[in-house]
Amino acid sequence: MSLEAGQTIELRVTPDPYVTVRYAGASGDFNPIHVDEDFAKQVGLPGRILHGLWTMAQVARAHTEAAGGPEHLQRLSVQFRGMGRLGEEIVVSGTAEAGEDGTVIVHSEAEQSGQRIIRHAVAEISD
Amino acid sequence: MPVDTNAVGKTYPPDVYAVGREKIREYAAAVGETDPRYFDLDAARAAGYPDLVAPPMFAVVYGMRALAPAAFDPEVGMNFAMTVHGGQEFRWERMVVAGDEISTTATVKSIEERGGMGFYVFETASTNQRGESVCTGIWTNIVRGVS
């Protein structure tokens, strides 16, 4: 495991205009607020918004890349807030601390244009 | 309208999802993954896996299909126009690889009302074709204006 207590993690990603279309196909979540600009505006959104679970996948990726692979991620919980927008950079940042039985606990969040769109993310990382 | 809690504890028939190589590649690309174990068979085998490895968050793909009958159950009664995805947790116990058949059972874990909002919590429990637990998902949906 390459992630130790005291270490910080960071991942930056800018969702391109078609990421929600690709993610809808990949995940099976075709909610029109993510793929239909007109529909999104009709229901009062500024436009199509990111899938929360796509953003959570960026948080997960920040951990698996820092830890050296997907097998190290044992648990991840997040809270979604607000909405993720297309074309604006997302920064995932977190800090690792010692957990029980040799595990590492990472507290993180995902921020976009000054808004924390994922809060109170907690991950458990093992060897 | 106050929340109806009659559906708490209700379990739905398992959904069996066959994990395919190209679906793993499609999902991994859509979320920006670059780890070769998700894309390259030789890299996956060199790392000790029998086939392409699914990223942890691929749990969404096999989990959500099992969750749908619970989320859309009239007895649960979620008002989708007022629903937001409030929170999500996954606990992973075993890696999933292409060729696995993942059986997922969804349960209505809790339905509560707090501050005029309904909190609908579902659990998905997923096992592979050998009966080994691979992942548990906790899906929290928040419905505004329930009272």
PDB file of C-alpha atoms in Angstrom:
ATOM      1  CA  MET A   1       0.000   0.000   0.000  1.00  0.00           C
ATOM      2  CA  SER A   2       1.406   3.374  -0.973  1.00  0.00           C
ATOM      3  CA  LEU A   3      -0.941   5.492   1.132  1.00  0.00           C
ATOM      4  CA  GLU A   4       0.062   6.276   4.704  1.00  0.00           C
ATOM      5  CA  ALA A   5      -1.312   8.301   7.589  1.00  0.00           C
ATOM      6  CA  GLY A   6      -0.562  12.000   7.202  1.00  0.00           C
ATOM      7  CA  GLN A   7      -0.421  11.821   3.428  1.00  0.00           C
ATOM      8  CA  THR A   8      -2.750  13.953   1.307  1.00  0.00           C
ATOM      9  CA  ILE A   9      -4.451  12.951  -1.924  1.00  0.00           C
ATOM     10  CA  GLU A  10      -5.586  15.173  -4.783  1.00  0.00           C
ATOM     11  CA  LEU A  11      -7.244  14.605  -8.153  1.00  0.00           C
ATOM     12  CA  ARG A  12      -8.237  17.284 -10.659  1.00  0.00           C
ATOM     13  CA  VAL A  13     -10.634  16.585 -13.502  1.00  0.00           C
ATOM     14  CA  THR A  14     -12.641  18.812 -15.853  1.00  0.00           C
ATOM     15  CA  PRO A  15     -15.794  17.061 -17.121  1.00  0.00           C
ATOM     16  CA  ASP A  16     -16.147  17.592 -20.876  1.00  0.00           C
ATOM     17  CA  PRO A  17     -19.567  18.438 -22.416  1.00  0.00           C
ATOM     18  CA  TYR A  18     -20.353  14.810 -23.341  1.00  0.00           C
ATOM     19  CA  VAL A  19     -19.225  13.032 -20.189  1.00  0.00           C
ATOM     20  CA  THR A  20     -22.802  12.685 -18.925  1.00  0.00           C
ATOM     21  CA  VAL A  21     -23.836  11.057 -22.204  1.00  0.00           C
ATOM     22  CA  ARG A  22     -21.032   8.511 -22.022  1.00  0.00           C
ATOM     23  CA  TYR A  23     -21.697   7.900 -18.321  1.00  0.00           C
ATOM     24  CA  ALA A  24     -25.432   7.446 -18.939  1.00  0.00           C
ATOM     25  CA  GLY A  25     -24.654   4.723 -21.460  1.00  0.00           C
ATOM     26  CA  ALA A  26     -22.007   3.120 -19.276  1.00  0.00           C
ATOM     27  CA  SER A  27     -24.050   3.156 -16.070  1.00  0.00           C
ATOM     28  CA  GLY A  28     -27.609   2.792 -17.367  1.00  0.00           C
ATOM     29  CA  ASP A  29     -28.748   6.002 -15.637  1.00  0.00           C
ATOM     30  CA  PHE A  30     -30.530   7.984 -18.385  1.00  0.00           C
ATOM     31  CA  ASN A  31     -32.267  10.513 -16.121  1.00  0.00           C
ATOM     32  CA  PRO A  32     -32.903  13.386 -18.601  1.00  0.00           C
ATOM     33  CA  ILE A  33     -31.526  16.032 -16.199  1.00  0.00           C
ATOM     34  CA  HIS A  34     -28.093  14.623 -17.141  1.00  0.00           C
ATOM     35  CA  VAL A  35     -28.470  14.267 -20.898  1.00  0.00           C
ATOM     36  CA  ASP A  36     -31.219  16.618 -22.128  1.00  0.00           C
ATOM     37  CA  GLU A  37     -30.392  20.345 -21.967  1.00  0.00           C
ATOM     38  CA  ASP A  38     -33.970  21.483 -22.645  1.00  0.00           C
ATOM     39  CA  PHE A  39     -35.454  19.132 -20.055  1.00  0.00           C
ATOM     40  CA  ALA A  40     -32.922  20.221 -17.435  1.00  0.00           C
ATOM     41  CA  LYS A  41     -33.811  23.885 -17.974  1.00  0.00           C
ATOM     42  CA  GLN A  42     -37.538  23.119 -17.892  1.00  0.00           C
ATOM     43  CA  VAL A  43     -37.168  21.709 -14.376  1.00  0.00           C
ATOM     44  CA  GLY A  44     -35.273  24.776 -13.191  1.00  0.00           C
ATOM     45  CA  LEU A  45     -31.662  23.658 -13.514  1.00  0.00           C
ATOM     46  CA  PRO A  46     -29.029  25.844 -15.206  1.00  0.00           C
ATOM     47  CA  GLY A  47     -28.512  23.047 -17.744  1.00  0.00           C
ATOM     48  CA  ARG A  48     -27.504  19.383 -17.773  1.00  0.00           C
ATOM     49  CA  ILE A  49     -25.810  18.399 -14.524  1.00  0.00           C
ATOM     50  CA  LEU A  50     -23.321  15.653 -13.650  1.00  0.00           C
ATOM     51  CA  HIS A  51     -24.435  12.312 -12.252  1.00  0.00           C
ATOM     52  CA  GLY A  52     -23.585  12.303  -8.540  1.00  0.00           C
ATOM     53  CA  LEU A  53     -22.249   8.766  -8.921  1.00  0.00           C
ATOM     54  CA  TRP A  54     -19.877   9.927 -11.683  1.00  0.00           C
ATOM     55  CA  THR A  55     -18.475  12.483  -9.262  1.00  0.00           C
ATOM     56  CA  MET A  56     -18.264   9.784  -6.575  1.00  0.00           C
ATOM     57  CA  ALA A  57     -16.294   7.689  -9.096  1.00  0.00           C
ATOM     58  CA  GLN A  58     -13.763  10.552  -9.279  1.00  0.00           C
ATOM     59  CA  VAL A  59     -13.466  10.454  -5.475  1.00  0.00           C
ATOM     60  CA  ALA A  60     -12.990   6.677  -5.646  1.00  0.00           C
ATOM     61  CA  ARG A  61     -10.355   7.064  -8.384  1.00  0.00           C
ATOM     62  CA  ALA A  62      -8.448   9.610  -6.295  1.00  0.00           C
ATOM     63  CA  HIS A  63      -8.152   6.913  -3.621  1.00  0.00           C
ATOM     64  CA  THR A  64      -7.371   3.888  -5.790  1.00  0.00           C
ATOM     65  CA  GLU A  65      -4.693   5.795  -7.724  1.00  0.00           C
ATOM     66  CA  ALA A  66      -3.075   7.028  -4.505  1.00  0.00           C
ATOM     67  CA  ALA A  67      -3.288   3.599  -2.870  1.00  0.00           C
ATOM     68  CA  GLY A  68      -1.812   1.744  -5.838  1.00  0.00           C
ATOM     69  CA  GLY A  69      -4.878  -0.120  -7.115  1.00  0.00           C
ATOM     70  CA  PRO A  70      -8.585  -0.881  -6.742  1.00  0.00           C
ATOM     71  CA  GLU A  71      -8.012  -3.826  -4.397  1.00  0.00           C
ATOM     72  CA  HIS A  72      -7.044  -1.445  -1.573  1.00  0.00           C
ATOM     73  CA  LEU A  73     -10.381   0.394  -1.414  1.00  0.00           C
ATOM     74  CA  GLN A  74     -12.561  -1.349   1.176  1.00  0.00           C
ATOM     75  CA  ARG A  75     -15.255   1.235   1.791  1.00  0.00           C
ATOM     76  CA  LEU A  76     -16.323   4.654   0.546  1.00  0.00           C
ATOM     77  CA  SER A  77     -19.241   6.750   1.757  1.00  0.00           C
ATOM     78  CA  VAL A  78     -20.157  10.212   0.495  1.00  0.00           C
ATOM     79  CA  GLN A  79     -22.808  12.897   0.835  1.00  0.00           C
ATOM     80  CA  PHE A  80     -23.954  14.730  -2.288  1.00  0.00           C
ATOM     81  CA  ARG A  81     -24.671  18.456  -2.170  1.00  0.00           C
ATOM     82  CA  GLY A  82     -25.749  20.912  -4.844  1.00  0.00           C
ATOM     83  CA  MET A  83     -25.031  19.949  -8.428  1.00  0.00           C
ATOM     84  CA  GLY A  84     -21.966  19.187 -10.502  1.00  0.00           C
ATOM     85  CA  ARG A  85     -21.571  21.211 -13.686  1.00  0.00           C
ATOM     86  CA  LEU A  86     -20.027  20.380 -17.035  1.00  0.00           C
ATOM     87  CA  GLY A  87     -16.866  22.155 -18.132  1.00  0.00           C
ATOM     88  CA  GLU A  88     -15.744  23.345 -14.689  1.00  0.00           C
ATOM     89  CA  GLU A  89     -12.783  21.765 -12.913  1.00  0.00           C
ATOM     90  CA  ILE A  90     -13.450  19.459  -9.958  1.00  0.00           C
ATOM     91  CA  VAL A  91     -10.816  19.073  -7.263  1.00  0.00           C
ATOM     92  CA  VAL A  92     -10.926  16.026  -5.016  1.00  0.00           C
ATOM     93  CA  SER A  93      -8.758  16.452  -1.937  1.00  0.00           C
ATOM     94  CA  GLY A  94      -8.320  14.433   1.208  1.00  0.00           C
ATOM     95  CA  THR A  95      -6.070  13.550   4.114  1.00  0.00           C
ATOM     96  CA  ALA A  96      -5.177  10.085   5.367  1.00  0.00           C
ATOM     97  CA  GLU A  97      -5.088   9.110   9.014  1.00  0.00           C
ATOM     98  CA  ALA A  98      -4.431   5.854  10.839  1.00  0.00           C
ATOM     99  CA  GLY A  99      -7.430   3.575  11.235  1.00  0.00           C
ATOM    100  CA  GLU A 100      -7.851   0.335  13.162  1.00  0.00           C
ATOM    101  CA  ASP A 101      -5.982  -2.890  12.434  1.00  0.00           C
ATOM    102  CA  GLY A 102      -3.472  -1.251  10.122  1.00  0.00           C
ATOM    103  CA  THR A 103      -6.036   0.333   7.844  1.00  0.00           C
ATOM    104  CA  VAL A 104      -5.931   3.943   6.696  1.00  0.00           C
ATOM    105  CA  ILE A 105      -8.972   6.239   6.843  1.00  0.00           C
ATOM    106  CA  VAL A 106      -9.181   9.084   4.348  1.00  0.00           C
ATOM    107  CA  HIS A 107     -11.518  12.056   4.780  1.00  0.00           C
ATOM    108  CA  SER A 108     -12.082  13.914   1.528  1.00  0.00           C
ATOM    109  CA  GLU A 109     -14.395  16.188  -0.445  1.00  0.00           C
ATOM    110  CA  ALA A 110     -14.954  17.231  -4.041  1.00  0.00           C
ATOM    111  CA  GLU A 111     -15.076  20.956  -4.776  1.00  0.00           C
ATOM    112  CA  GLN A 112     -16.102  22.709  -7.989  1.00  0.00           C
ATOM    113  CA  SER A 113     -16.033  26.492  -8.513  1.00  0.00           C
ATOM    114  CA  GLY A 114     -16.134  27.153  -4.776  1.00  0.00           C
ATOM    115  CA  GLN A 115     -18.951  24.715  -4.053  1.00  0.00           C
ATOM    116  CA  ARG A 116     -18.373  21.441  -2.232  1.00  0.00           C
ATOM    117  CA  ILE A 117     -20.437  19.009  -4.332  1.00  0.00           C
ATOM    118  CA  ILE A 118     -19.317  15.973  -2.320  1.00  0.00           C
ATOM    119  CA  ARG A 119     -18.877  16.398   1.401  1.00  0.00           C
ATOM    120  CA  HIS A 120     -17.883  14.167   4.296  1.00  0.00           C
ATOM    121  CA  ALA A 121     -16.441  11.455   2.099  1.00  0.00           C
ATOM    122  CA  VAL A 122     -14.871   8.717   4.203  1.00  0.00           C
ATOM    123  CA  ALA A 123     -12.804   5.903   2.750  1.00  0.00           C
ATOM    124  CA  GLU A 124     -11.166   2.868   4.304  1.00  0.00           C
ATOM    125  CA  ILE A 125      -7.961   1.713   2.647  1.00  0.00           C
ATOM    126  CA  SER A 126      -6.202  -1.577   3.422  1.00  0.00           C
ATOM    127  CA  ASP A 127      -3.034  -3.372   2.338  1.00  0.00           C
TER     128      ASP A 127
ATOM    129  CA  MET B   1     -48.431  13.877   2.932  1.00  0.00           C
ATOM    130  CA  PRO B   2     -46.443  12.048   5.650  1.00  0.00           C
ATOM    131  CA  VAL B   3     -44.126   9.225   4.655  1.00  0.00           C
ATOM    132  CA  ASP B   4     -45.504   5.685   4.543  1.00  0.00           C
ATOM    133  CA  THR B   5     -43.137   3.258   6.267  1.00  0.00           C
ATOM    134  CA  ASN B   6     -44.980   0.013   5.479  1.00  0.00           C
ATOM    135  CA  ALA B   7     -42.387  -1.069   2.908  1.00  0.00           C
ATOM    136  CA  VAL B   8     -39.467  -1.059   5.398  1.00  0.00           C
ATOM    137  CA  GLY B   9     -37.825  -4.485   5.341  1.00  0.00           C
ATOM    138  CA  LYS B  10     -39.274  -5.406   1.958  1.00  0.00           C
ATOM    139  CA  THR B  11     -36.863  -7.422  -0.211  1.00  0.00           C
ATOM    140  CA  TYR B  12     -37.015  -7.829  -3.987  1.00  0.00           C
ATOM    141  CA  PRO B  13     -36.134 -10.799  -6.209  1.00  0.00           C
ATOM    142  CA  PRO B  14     -32.392 -10.965  -7.002  1.00  0.00           C
ATOM    143  CA  ASP B  15     -31.097  -9.537 -10.263  1.00  0.00           C
ATOM    144  CA  VAL B  16     -28.285 -11.475 -11.972  1.00  0.00           C
ATOM    145  CA  TYR B  17     -25.807  -9.333 -13.908  1.00  0.00           C
ATOM    146  CA  ALA B  18     -23.256 -10.907 -16.271  1.00  0.00           C
ATOM    147  CA  VAL B  19     -20.072  -8.804 -16.171  1.00  0.00           C
ATOM    148  CA  GLY B  20     -18.621  -8.324 -19.667  1.00  0.00           C
ATOM    149  CA  ARG B  21     -15.169  -7.168 -20.783  1.00  0.00           C
ATOM    150  CA  GLU B  22     -16.426  -4.422 -23.044  1.00  0.00           C
ATOM    151  CA  LYS B  23     -18.822  -3.111 -20.382  1.00  0.00           C
ATOM    152  CA  ILE B  24     -15.900  -2.825 -17.956  1.00  0.00           C
ATOM    153  CA  ARG B  25     -13.861  -0.963 -20.603  1.00  0.00           C
ATOM    154  CA  GLU B  26     -16.820   1.322 -21.418  1.00  0.00           C
ATOM    155  CA  TYR B  27     -17.493   2.112 -17.747  1.00  0.00           C
ATOM    156  CA  ALA B  28     -13.817   2.635 -16.881  1.00  0.00           C
ATOM    157  CA  ALA B  29     -13.366   5.013 -19.836  1.00  0.00           C
ATOM    158  CA  ALA B  30     -16.525   6.970 -18.928  1.00  0.00           C
ATOM    159  CA  VAL B  31     -15.198   7.748 -15.447  1.00  0.00           C
ATOM    160  CA  GLY B  32     -11.659   8.562 -16.624  1.00  0.00           C
ATOM    161  CA  GLU B  33      -9.873   5.485 -15.304  1.00  0.00           C
ATOM    162  CA  THR B  34      -6.470   4.653 -16.784  1.00  0.00           C
ATOM    163  CA  ASP B  35      -5.351   1.613 -14.729  1.00  0.00           C
ATOM    164  CA  PRO B  36      -4.422  -1.004 -17.375  1.00  0.00           C
ATOM    165  CA  ARG B  37      -6.046  -3.787 -15.324  1.00  0.00           C
ATOM    166  CA  TYR B  38      -9.446  -2.357 -16.414  1.00  0.00           C
ATOM    167  CA  PHE B  39      -8.542  -2.353 -20.124  1.00  0.00           C
ATOM    168  CA  ASP B  40      -5.750  -4.783 -20.928  1.00  0.00           C
ATOM    169  CA  LEU B  41      -6.179  -8.531 -20.472  1.00  0.00           C
ATOM    170  CA  ASP B  42      -2.437  -9.186 -20.205  1.00  0.00           C
ATOM    171  CA  ALA B  43      -2.082  -6.513 -17.516  1.00  0.00           C
ATOM    172  CA  ALA B  44      -5.011  -7.973 -15.556  1.00  0.00           C
ATOM    173  CA  ARG B  45      -3.579 -11.502 -15.785  1.00  0.00           C
ATOM    174  CA  ALA B  46      -0.099 -10.292 -14.868  1.00  0.00           C
ATOM    175  CA  ALA B  47      -1.668  -8.821 -11.711  1.00  0.00           C
ATOM    176  CA  GLY B  48      -3.117 -12.233 -10.848  1.00  0.00           C
ATOM    177  CA  TYR B  49      -6.702 -11.821 -12.057  1.00  0.00           C
ATOM    178  CA  PRO B  50      -8.376 -14.266 -14.473  1.00  0.00           C
ATOM    179  CA  ASP B  51      -9.845 -11.476 -16.610  1.00  0.00           C
ATOM    180  CA  LEU B  52     -10.343  -7.690 -16.788  1.00  0.00           C
ATOM    181  CA  VAL B  53     -10.925  -6.131 -13.358  1.00  0.00           C
ATOM    182  CA  ALA B  54     -14.021  -3.999 -12.729  1.00  0.00           C
ATOM    183  CA  PRO B  55     -13.321  -0.638 -11.017  1.00  0.00           C
ATOM    184  CA  PRO B  56     -14.853  -0.558  -7.513  1.00  0.00           C
ATOM    185  CA  MET B  57     -17.535   1.930  -8.574  1.00  0.00           C
ATOM    186  CA  PHE B  58     -18.712  -0.539 -11.250  1.00  0.00           C
ATOM    187  CA  ALA B  59     -20.906  -1.612  -8.305  1.00  0.00           C
ATOM    188  CA  VAL B  60     -23.237   1.121  -9.587  1.00  0.00           C
ATOM    189  CA  VAL B  61     -23.808  -0.816 -12.810  1.00  0.00           C
ATOM    190  CA  TYR B  62     -24.857  -4.136 -11.288  1.00  0.00           C
ATOM    191  CA  GLY B  63     -26.344  -2.524  -8.171  1.00  0.00           C
ATOM    192  CA  MET B  64     -28.623   0.022  -9.790  1.00  0.00           C
ATOM    193  CA  ARG B  65     -30.424  -2.524 -11.935  1.00  0.00           C
ATOM    194  CA  ALA B  66     -31.342  -4.480  -8.804  1.00  0.00           C
ATOM    195  CA  LEU B  67     -32.297  -1.286  -7.003  1.00  0.00           C
ATOM    196  CA  ALA B  68     -34.742  -0.046  -9.652  1.00  0.00           C
ATOM    197  CA  PRO B  69     -37.743  -2.260  -8.691  1.00  0.00           C
ATOM    198  CA  ALA B  70     -37.391  -1.083  -5.079  1.00  0.00           C
ATOM    199  CA  ALA B  71     -36.997   2.599  -5.937  1.00  0.00           C
ATOM    200  CA  PHE B  72     -40.003   2.515  -8.295  1.00  0.00           C
ATOM    201  CA  ASP B  73     -42.179   0.331  -6.033  1.00  0.00           C
ATOM    202  CA  PRO B  74     -45.544   2.130  -5.489  1.00  0.00           C
ATOM    203  CA  GLU B  75     -45.599   0.693  -1.964  1.00  0.00           C
ATOM    204  CA  VAL B  76     -42.372   2.621  -1.247  1.00  0.00           C
ATOM    205  CA  GLY B  77     -43.995   5.662  -2.839  1.00  0.00           C
ATOM    206  CA  MET B  78     -41.033   7.941  -3.568  1.00  0.00           C
ATOM    207  CA  ASN B  79     -42.012  11.116  -5.419  1.00  0.00           C
ATOM    208  CA  PHE B  80     -39.288  11.200  -8.075  1.00  0.00           C
ATOM    209  CA  ALA B  81     -39.938  14.792  -9.111  1.00  0.00           C
ATOM    210  CA  MET B  82     -38.858  15.810  -5.591  1.00  0.00           C
ATOM    211  CA  THR B  83     -36.069  13.265  -5.072  1.00  0.00           C
ATOM    212  CA  VAL B  84     -32.340  13.912  -4.848  1.00  0.00           C
ATOM    213  CA  HIS B  85     -29.556  11.389  -4.295  1.00  0.00           C
ATOM    214  CA  GLY B  86     -28.426  12.399  -0.830  1.00  0.00           C
ATOM    215  CA  GLY B  87     -25.706   9.916  -0.053  1.00  0.00           C
ATOM    216  CA  GLN B  88     -24.035   6.702  -1.091  1.00  0.00           C
ATOM    217  CA  GLU B  89     -21.863   4.089   0.547  1.00  0.00           C
ATOM    218  CA  PHE B  90     -20.191   0.994  -0.853  1.00  0.00           C
ATOM    219  CA  ARG B  91     -18.335  -1.676   1.078  1.00  0.00           C
ATOM    220  CA  TRP B  92     -16.251  -3.953  -1.110  1.00  0.00           C
ATOM    221  CA  GLU B  93     -15.233  -7.435  -0.041  1.00  0.00           C
ATOM    222  CA  ARG B  94     -13.966  -9.052  -3.224  1.00  0.00           C
ATOM    223  CA  MET B  95     -12.865  -7.931  -6.670  1.00  0.00           C
ATOM    224  CA  VAL B  96     -15.237  -8.407  -9.601  1.00  0.00           C
ATOM    225  CA  VAL B  97     -13.793  -9.524 -12.939  1.00  0.00           C
ATOM    226  CA  ALA B  98     -15.196 -10.009 -16.442  1.00  0.00           C
ATOM    227  CA  GLY B  99     -17.045 -13.311 -16.653  1.00  0.00           C
ATOM    228  CA  ASP B 100     -18.471 -13.042 -13.133  1.00  0.00           C
ATOM    229  CA  GLU B 101     -22.206 -13.346 -12.618  1.00  0.00           C
ATOM    230  CA  ILE B 102     -23.252 -10.972  -9.855  1.00  0.00           C
ATOM    231  CA  SER B 103     -26.496 -11.622  -8.014  1.00  0.00           C
ATOM    232  CA  THR B 104     -27.857  -8.566  -6.203  1.00  0.00           C
ATOM    233  CA  THR B 105     -30.739  -8.375  -3.742  1.00  0.00           C
ATOM    234  CA  ALA B 106     -32.267  -5.014  -2.846  1.00  0.00           C
ATOM    235  CA  THR B 107     -33.948  -4.244   0.485  1.00  0.00           C
ATOM    236  CA  VAL B 108     -35.806  -1.205   1.809  1.00  0.00           C
ATOM    237  CA  LYS B 109     -33.574  -0.444   4.800  1.00  0.00           C
ATOM    238  CA  SER B 110     -35.384   2.509   6.354  1.00  0.00           C
ATOM    239  CA  ILE B 111     -37.903   5.250   5.610  1.00  0.00           C
ATOM    240  CA  GLU B 112     -37.886   8.253   7.927  1.00  0.00           C
ATOM    241  CA  GLU B 113     -39.198  11.781   7.979  1.00  0.00           C
ATOM    242  CA  ARG B 114     -36.990  14.579   9.292  1.00  0.00           C
ATOM    243  CA  GLY B 115     -37.682  18.270   8.912  1.00  0.00           C
ATOM    244  CA  GLY B 116     -40.297  17.850   6.215  1.00  0.00           C
ATOM    245  CA  MET B 117     -38.045  15.619   4.152  1.00  0.00           C
ATOM    246  CA  GLY B 118     -38.322  11.887   3.553  1.00  0.00           C
ATOM    247  CA  PHE B 119     -35.148   9.813   3.873  1.00  0.00           C
ATOM    248  CA  TYR B 120     -35.449   6.591   1.873  1.00  0.00           C
ATOM    249  CA  VAL B 121     -32.527   4.226   2.434  1.00  0.00           C
ATOM    250  CA  PHE B 122     -32.045   1.098   0.305  1.00  0.00           C
ATOM    251  CA  GLU B 123     -29.445  -1.641   0.624  1.00  0.00           C
ATOM    252  CA  THR B 124     -28.096  -3.795  -2.183  1.00  0.00           C
ATOM    253  CA  ALA B 125     -26.189  -6.983  -1.328  1.00  0.00           C
ATOM    254  CA  SER B 126     -24.193  -8.496  -4.177  1.00  0.00           C
ATOM    255  CA  THR B 127     -22.590 -11.946  -4.399  1.00  0.00           C
ATOM    256  CA  ASN B 128     -20.676 -13.642  -7.201  1.00  0.00           C
ATOM    257  CA  GLN B 129     -21.371 -17.004  -8.889  1.00  0.00           C
ATOM    258  CA  ARG B 130     -19.514 -18.795  -6.066  1.00  0.00           C
ATOM    259  CA  GLY B 131     -21.796 -17.236  -3.462  1.00  0.00           C
ATOM    260  CA  GLU B 132     -19.023 -14.985  -2.157  1.00  0.00           C
ATOM    261  CA  SER B 133     -20.051 -11.510  -1.026  1.00  0.00           C
ATOM    262  CA  VAL B 134     -18.525  -8.858  -3.312  1.00  0.00           C
ATOM    263  CA  CYS B 135     -20.186  -5.576  -2.387  1.00  0.00           C
ATOM    264  CA  THR B 136     -22.844  -3.950  -0.211  1.00  0.00           C
ATOM    265  CA  GLY B 137     -24.379  -0.652  -1.290  1.00  0.00           C
ATOM    266  CA  ILE B 138     -26.308   1.827   0.887  1.00  0.00           C
ATOM    267  CA  TRP B 139     -28.333   4.236  -1.269  1.00  0.00           C
ATOM    268  CA  THR B 140     -29.891   7.288   0.437  1.00  0.00           C
ATOM    269  CA  ASN B 141     -32.546   9.261  -1.420  1.00  0.00           C
ATOM    270  CA  ILE B 142     -34.007  12.465  -0.008  1.00  0.00           C
ATOM    271  CA  VAL B 143     -37.519  13.516  -0.985  1.00  0.00           C
ATOM    272  CA  ARG B 144     -38.471  17.120  -0.325  1.00  0.00           C
ATOM    273  CA  GLY B 145     -41.907  18.263   0.743  1.00  0.00           C
ATOM    274  CA  VAL B 146     -43.304  15.097   2.330  1.00  0.00           C
ATOM    275  CA  SER B 147     -45.244  16.951   5.012  1.00  0.00           C
TER     276      SER B 147
END
